[in-house]
Amino acid sequence: MKREILTTQDGSTTIYLPDWNESYHSKHGAIQEAYHVFIKNGLSLFAAPIGKSSSEGRSVSILEIGFGTGLNAFITYLEAEKANQNIAYTGVEAYPVLLDEVMQMNYVSELNVSGKIDVFNAMHQAEWGEKLLVSNYFTLTKRKQLFQDILDINQFDLIYFDAFGFRVQPELWSYEIFKKMFLSLKQGGILVTYACRSSIKRAMLDCGFVVEKLPGAPGKREMLRGTKK
C-alpha cells in the first residue's frame, strides 16, 4: 500500500495512506491530538494529588494500541521526565513503521527537544518483546502483535487506544476488542481514544466500561474515555 509523509496543520508530520484516505494522526495536528487525547484526558489523571510533590505521583502502567510512529510514547516519556513519574509503557503494533519513515518524523524538532533525538531513535531501534530502560522513570516494551491476540489480565492503569479509524478497520472497534481492553485494565483503569462513534460507545458500554464523551482534539468535536469501575 502506498504511503506518504504528510505535514499536519500544527507543523508535525504523520504517515498518510492515500488508498485508504487515512493517516496515522489527525491532519489537524499530530502533536496537538496526542497531547489532547492521551495526555490531557488520560495521563494527567494519574498526576500527583494537589498539595503533594511530583515525586508522590502514581506509577502508571500504560498499554498503547497502535505504537505506529512512536509519537505517543515519546511524548509520554517527556511527561514522565518532567513530572518524575515512573511509567511502564507497552506499545502493541502488528505492522511496524519502517525505520526510514521514522527518520522523516519531525517530532523532536517540533517539540523543541533536540537533546532527546537519541531517545526517540532508541525507542524505534529497540528489539521487539524486550524491555528497554529509556530513563530512570520510563521503560518501553514493544510487542509485535495483532490486537486480537492481546491476552493481558488486570495489567494496565491506562490504555491509549489509537488504532486506525472505524471507517477503514471497523473490526478493531468491536465488542471483542474492547472486551480484551476491559480485561487488561486494573480496577479503576482508564481507556482514552480520539474516536466518538455511537457504535464504539455502545461496544464499550457492553463490555462494562463507564463511558464519558469529552471535547475532542482540534478538528474533532468529541472523543471518548472509558473507566473500569
Short mmCIF file of C-alpha atoms in Angstrom, two decimals:
data_model
loop_
_atom_site.label_atom_id
_atom_site.label_comp_id
_atom_site.label_asym_id
_atom_site.label_seq_id
_atom_site.Cartn_x
_atom_site.Cartn_y
_atom_site.Cartn_z
CA MET A 1 0.00 0.00 0.00
CA LYS A 2 1.30 3.44 -0.94
CA ARG A 3 2.50 5.58 1.97
CA GLU A 4 3.33 9.29 2.06
CA ILE A 5 4.80 11.64 4.65
CA LEU A 6 2.34 14.44 5.38
CA THR A 7 2.82 17.63 7.40
CA THR A 8 -0.22 18.26 9.60
CA GLN A 9 -1.64 21.68 10.45
CA ASP A 10 0.43 22.14 13.62
CA GLY A 11 3.66 21.51 11.67
CA SER A 12 4.22 17.94 12.89
CA THR A 13 4.41 15.03 10.48
CA THR A 14 2.41 11.86 10.03
CA ILE A 15 2.15 8.96 7.60
CA TYR A 16 -0.71 9.09 5.09
CA LEU A 17 -2.21 6.11 3.25
CA PRO A 18 -3.84 7.54 0.10
CA ASP A 19 -5.53 4.26 -0.87
CA TRP A 20 -7.50 4.44 2.40
CA ASN A 21 -7.52 8.23 2.72
CA GLU A 22 -6.31 7.55 6.27
CA SER A 23 -3.39 8.89 8.29
CA TYR A 24 -1.66 7.77 11.47
CA HIS A 25 -2.59 11.03 13.19
CA SER A 26 -5.05 13.87 12.78
CA LYS A 27 -4.33 16.10 9.78
CA HIS A 28 -5.32 18.99 12.05
CA GLY A 29 -2.21 18.39 14.14
CA ALA A 30 -0.43 15.19 15.15
CA ILE A 31 1.22 16.60 18.27
CA GLN A 32 -1.89 18.57 19.29
CA GLU A 33 -4.01 15.44 19.06
CA ALA A 34 -1.56 13.34 21.10
CA TYR A 35 -1.43 15.88 23.92
CA HIS A 36 -5.18 16.47 23.99
CA VAL A 37 -6.41 12.89 23.82
CA PHE A 38 -3.74 10.90 25.61
CA ILE A 39 -2.02 13.33 28.00
CA LYS A 40 -4.69 15.87 28.98
CA ASN A 41 -7.54 13.35 29.11
CA GLY A 42 -5.53 10.28 30.11
CA LEU A 43 -2.13 10.52 31.76
CA SER A 44 -2.93 13.75 33.62
CA LEU A 45 -5.47 11.84 35.73
CA PHE A 46 -2.55 9.99 37.33
CA ALA A 47 -0.63 13.12 38.34
CA ALA A 48 0.41 13.81 41.91
CA PRO A 49 -2.53 14.91 44.10
CA ILE A 50 -2.81 18.63 44.85
CA GLY A 51 -0.58 19.54 47.76
CA LYS A 52 1.90 16.72 47.16
CA SER A 53 5.20 16.86 45.30
CA SER A 54 5.51 15.36 41.83
CA SER A 55 7.65 12.60 43.33
CA GLU A 56 4.49 11.33 45.03
CA GLY A 57 2.61 10.85 41.75
CA ARG A 58 1.31 7.41 40.94
CA SER A 59 3.39 4.95 38.96
CA VAL A 60 1.49 4.17 35.77
CA SER A 61 1.40 1.13 33.53
CA ILE A 62 0.29 2.10 30.01
CA LEU A 63 -0.80 -0.01 27.04
CA GLU A 64 -0.83 1.67 23.64
CA ILE A 65 -2.96 0.12 20.92
CA GLY A 66 -1.10 1.18 17.78
CA PHE A 67 2.53 2.11 18.54
CA GLY A 68 2.88 3.48 15.00
CA THR A 69 5.36 6.35 14.67
CA GLY A 70 6.12 6.36 18.39
CA LEU A 71 4.73 9.87 18.92
CA ASN A 72 2.50 8.98 21.87
CA ALA A 73 5.27 7.01 23.56
CA PHE A 74 7.81 9.79 23.06
CA ILE A 75 5.51 12.48 24.43
CA THR A 76 4.65 10.27 27.40
CA TYR A 77 8.37 9.80 28.07
CA LEU A 78 8.81 13.59 28.07
CA GLU A 79 5.94 13.91 30.55
CA ALA A 80 7.45 11.23 32.79
CA GLU A 81 10.74 13.10 32.89
CA LYS A 82 9.01 16.41 33.59
CA ALA A 83 6.95 15.00 36.48
CA ASN A 84 9.50 12.49 37.83
CA GLN A 85 6.76 9.89 37.37
CA ASN A 86 7.50 6.19 36.89
CA ILE A 87 5.85 4.88 33.71
CA ALA A 88 5.99 1.36 32.30
CA TYR A 89 4.90 1.67 28.67
CA THR A 90 3.84 -1.20 26.41
CA GLY A 91 3.24 -0.44 22.74
CA VAL A 92 1.45 -3.01 20.58
CA GLU A 93 1.87 -2.85 16.81
CA ALA A 94 1.05 -5.53 14.24
CA TYR A 95 2.70 -3.78 11.29
CA PRO A 96 5.71 -1.71 12.41
CA VAL A 97 6.58 1.54 10.68
CA LEU A 98 9.74 1.34 8.57
CA LEU A 99 12.86 2.93 10.05
CA ASP A 100 13.33 5.25 7.07
CA GLU A 101 9.78 6.55 7.65
CA VAL A 102 10.53 7.09 11.34
CA MET A 103 13.59 9.14 10.42
CA GLN A 104 11.31 11.52 8.48
CA MET A 105 9.15 12.28 11.50
CA ASN A 106 9.97 15.76 12.88
CA TYR A 107 8.67 15.33 16.43
CA VAL A 108 11.97 16.07 18.16
CA SER A 109 12.36 19.43 16.43
CA GLU A 110 8.67 20.38 16.68
CA LEU A 111 8.68 19.62 20.41
CA ASN A 112 11.92 21.63 20.86
CA VAL A 113 13.77 18.74 22.50
CA SER A 114 16.77 18.38 20.21
CA GLY A 115 18.74 16.77 23.03
CA LYS A 116 16.33 13.83 23.03
CA ILE A 117 16.90 12.65 19.45
CA ASP A 118 18.86 9.63 20.69
CA VAL A 119 15.93 8.64 22.92
CA PHE A 120 13.45 8.81 20.04
CA ASN A 121 15.76 6.74 17.84
CA ALA A 122 16.38 4.20 20.61
CA MET A 123 12.65 3.65 21.03
CA HIS A 124 12.39 2.60 17.40
CA GLN A 125 15.60 0.60 17.33
CA ALA A 126 14.69 -1.39 20.45
CA GLU A 127 14.11 -5.11 20.00
CA TRP A 128 10.51 -6.26 19.91
CA GLY A 129 9.46 -8.14 23.02
CA GLU A 130 12.31 -6.82 25.19
CA LYS A 131 12.03 -4.17 27.90
CA LEU A 132 14.09 -1.05 27.22
CA LEU A 133 15.16 1.14 30.15
CA VAL A 134 14.75 4.52 28.46
CA SER A 135 15.42 6.53 31.63
CA ASN A 136 15.17 6.22 35.40
CA TYR A 137 11.45 6.97 35.05
CA PHE A 138 10.41 5.33 31.78
CA THR A 139 10.56 1.79 30.40
CA LEU A 140 9.32 0.71 26.99
CA THR A 141 8.29 -2.74 25.79
CA LYS A 142 7.19 -3.05 22.17
CA ARG A 143 5.11 -6.05 21.19
CA LYS A 144 4.64 -7.05 17.56
CA GLN A 145 1.16 -8.45 17.93
CA LEU A 146 -2.33 -8.37 16.46
CA PHE A 147 -4.74 -6.55 18.75
CA GLN A 148 -6.98 -9.62 18.60
CA ASP A 149 -4.21 -11.65 20.29
CA ILE A 150 -3.89 -9.49 23.41
CA LEU A 151 -4.47 -11.67 26.49
CA ASP A 152 -3.34 -9.45 29.39
CA ILE A 153 -5.47 -9.56 32.54
CA ASN A 154 -5.53 -6.73 35.13
CA GLN A 155 -2.15 -5.40 33.97
CA PHE A 156 -2.61 -1.76 32.99
CA ASP A 157 -3.74 1.51 34.57
CA LEU A 158 -4.24 3.33 31.29
CA ILE A 159 -4.85 2.42 27.64
CA TYR A 160 -4.15 4.71 24.72
CA PHE A 161 -6.49 3.32 22.05
CA ASP A 162 -5.04 4.74 18.83
CA ALA A 163 -5.99 2.26 16.11
CA PHE A 164 -6.81 3.25 12.54
CA GLY A 165 -10.31 4.69 12.21
CA PHE A 166 -13.57 2.76 12.18
CA ARG A 167 -14.18 3.67 8.53
CA VAL A 168 -11.18 1.60 7.35
CA GLN A 169 -10.84 -1.04 10.10
CA PRO A 170 -14.20 -1.46 11.90
CA GLU A 171 -13.10 -4.84 13.30
CA LEU A 172 -10.66 -3.04 15.60
CA TRP A 173 -13.52 -1.13 17.25
CA SER A 174 -15.67 -4.14 18.10
CA TYR A 175 -17.06 -5.57 21.32
CA GLU A 176 -14.47 -8.37 21.10
CA ILE A 177 -11.54 -5.94 21.06
CA PHE A 178 -12.91 -3.68 23.77
CA LYS A 179 -13.59 -6.70 25.99
CA LYS A 180 -9.88 -7.52 25.75
CA MET A 181 -9.12 -3.93 26.69
CA PHE A 182 -11.50 -4.08 29.65
CA LEU A 183 -9.94 -7.31 30.94
CA SER A 184 -6.39 -5.97 30.55
CA LEU A 185 -7.12 -2.95 32.75
CA LYS A 186 -6.80 -2.91 36.51
CA GLN A 187 -9.85 -1.94 38.54
CA GLY A 188 -10.26 1.81 38.16
CA GLY A 189 -8.24 1.76 34.95
CA ILE A 190 -8.95 4.15 32.08
CA LEU A 191 -9.11 3.89 28.28
CA VAL A 192 -8.93 7.00 26.11
CA THR A 193 -9.44 7.26 22.37
CA TYR A 194 -9.83 10.01 19.79
CA ALA A 195 -13.00 8.37 18.41
CA CYS A 196 -16.61 9.11 19.33
CA ARG A 197 -18.87 7.00 17.10
CA SER A 198 -22.14 5.74 18.63
CA SER A 199 -21.35 2.11 17.80
CA ILE A 200 -17.96 2.42 19.54
CA LYS A 201 -19.57 3.87 22.64
CA ARG A 202 -22.11 1.02 22.67
CA ALA A 203 -19.36 -1.59 22.35
CA MET A 204 -17.50 -0.05 25.28
CA LEU A 205 -20.66 0.11 27.40
CA ASP A 206 -21.49 -3.52 26.60
CA CYS A 207 -18.05 -4.55 27.89
CA GLY A 208 -18.66 -2.85 31.23
CA PHE A 209 -16.94 0.50 30.76
CA VAL A 210 -18.42 3.65 32.25
CA VAL A 211 -18.14 5.95 29.22
CA GLU A 212 -17.78 9.73 29.00
CA LYS A 213 -17.93 11.98 25.97
CA LEU A 214 -15.29 14.70 26.14
CA PRO A 215 -14.37 17.63 23.87
CA GLY A 216 -12.23 16.34 21.01
CA ALA A 217 -8.85 17.43 19.73
CA PRO A 218 -8.72 20.30 17.20
CA GLY A 219 -10.77 19.34 14.16
CA LYS A 220 -12.88 16.78 16.04
CA ARG A 221 -15.93 17.63 18.12
CA GLU A 222 -15.80 14.80 20.69
CA MET A 223 -13.73 11.88 21.99
CA LEU A 224 -14.40 9.01 24.41
CA ARG A 225 -13.00 7.96 27.78
CA GLY A 226 -13.96 4.70 29.45
CA THR A 227 -13.37 3.70 33.08
CA LYS A 228 -13.33 0.20 34.54
CA LYS A 229 -15.24 0.68 37.78
#
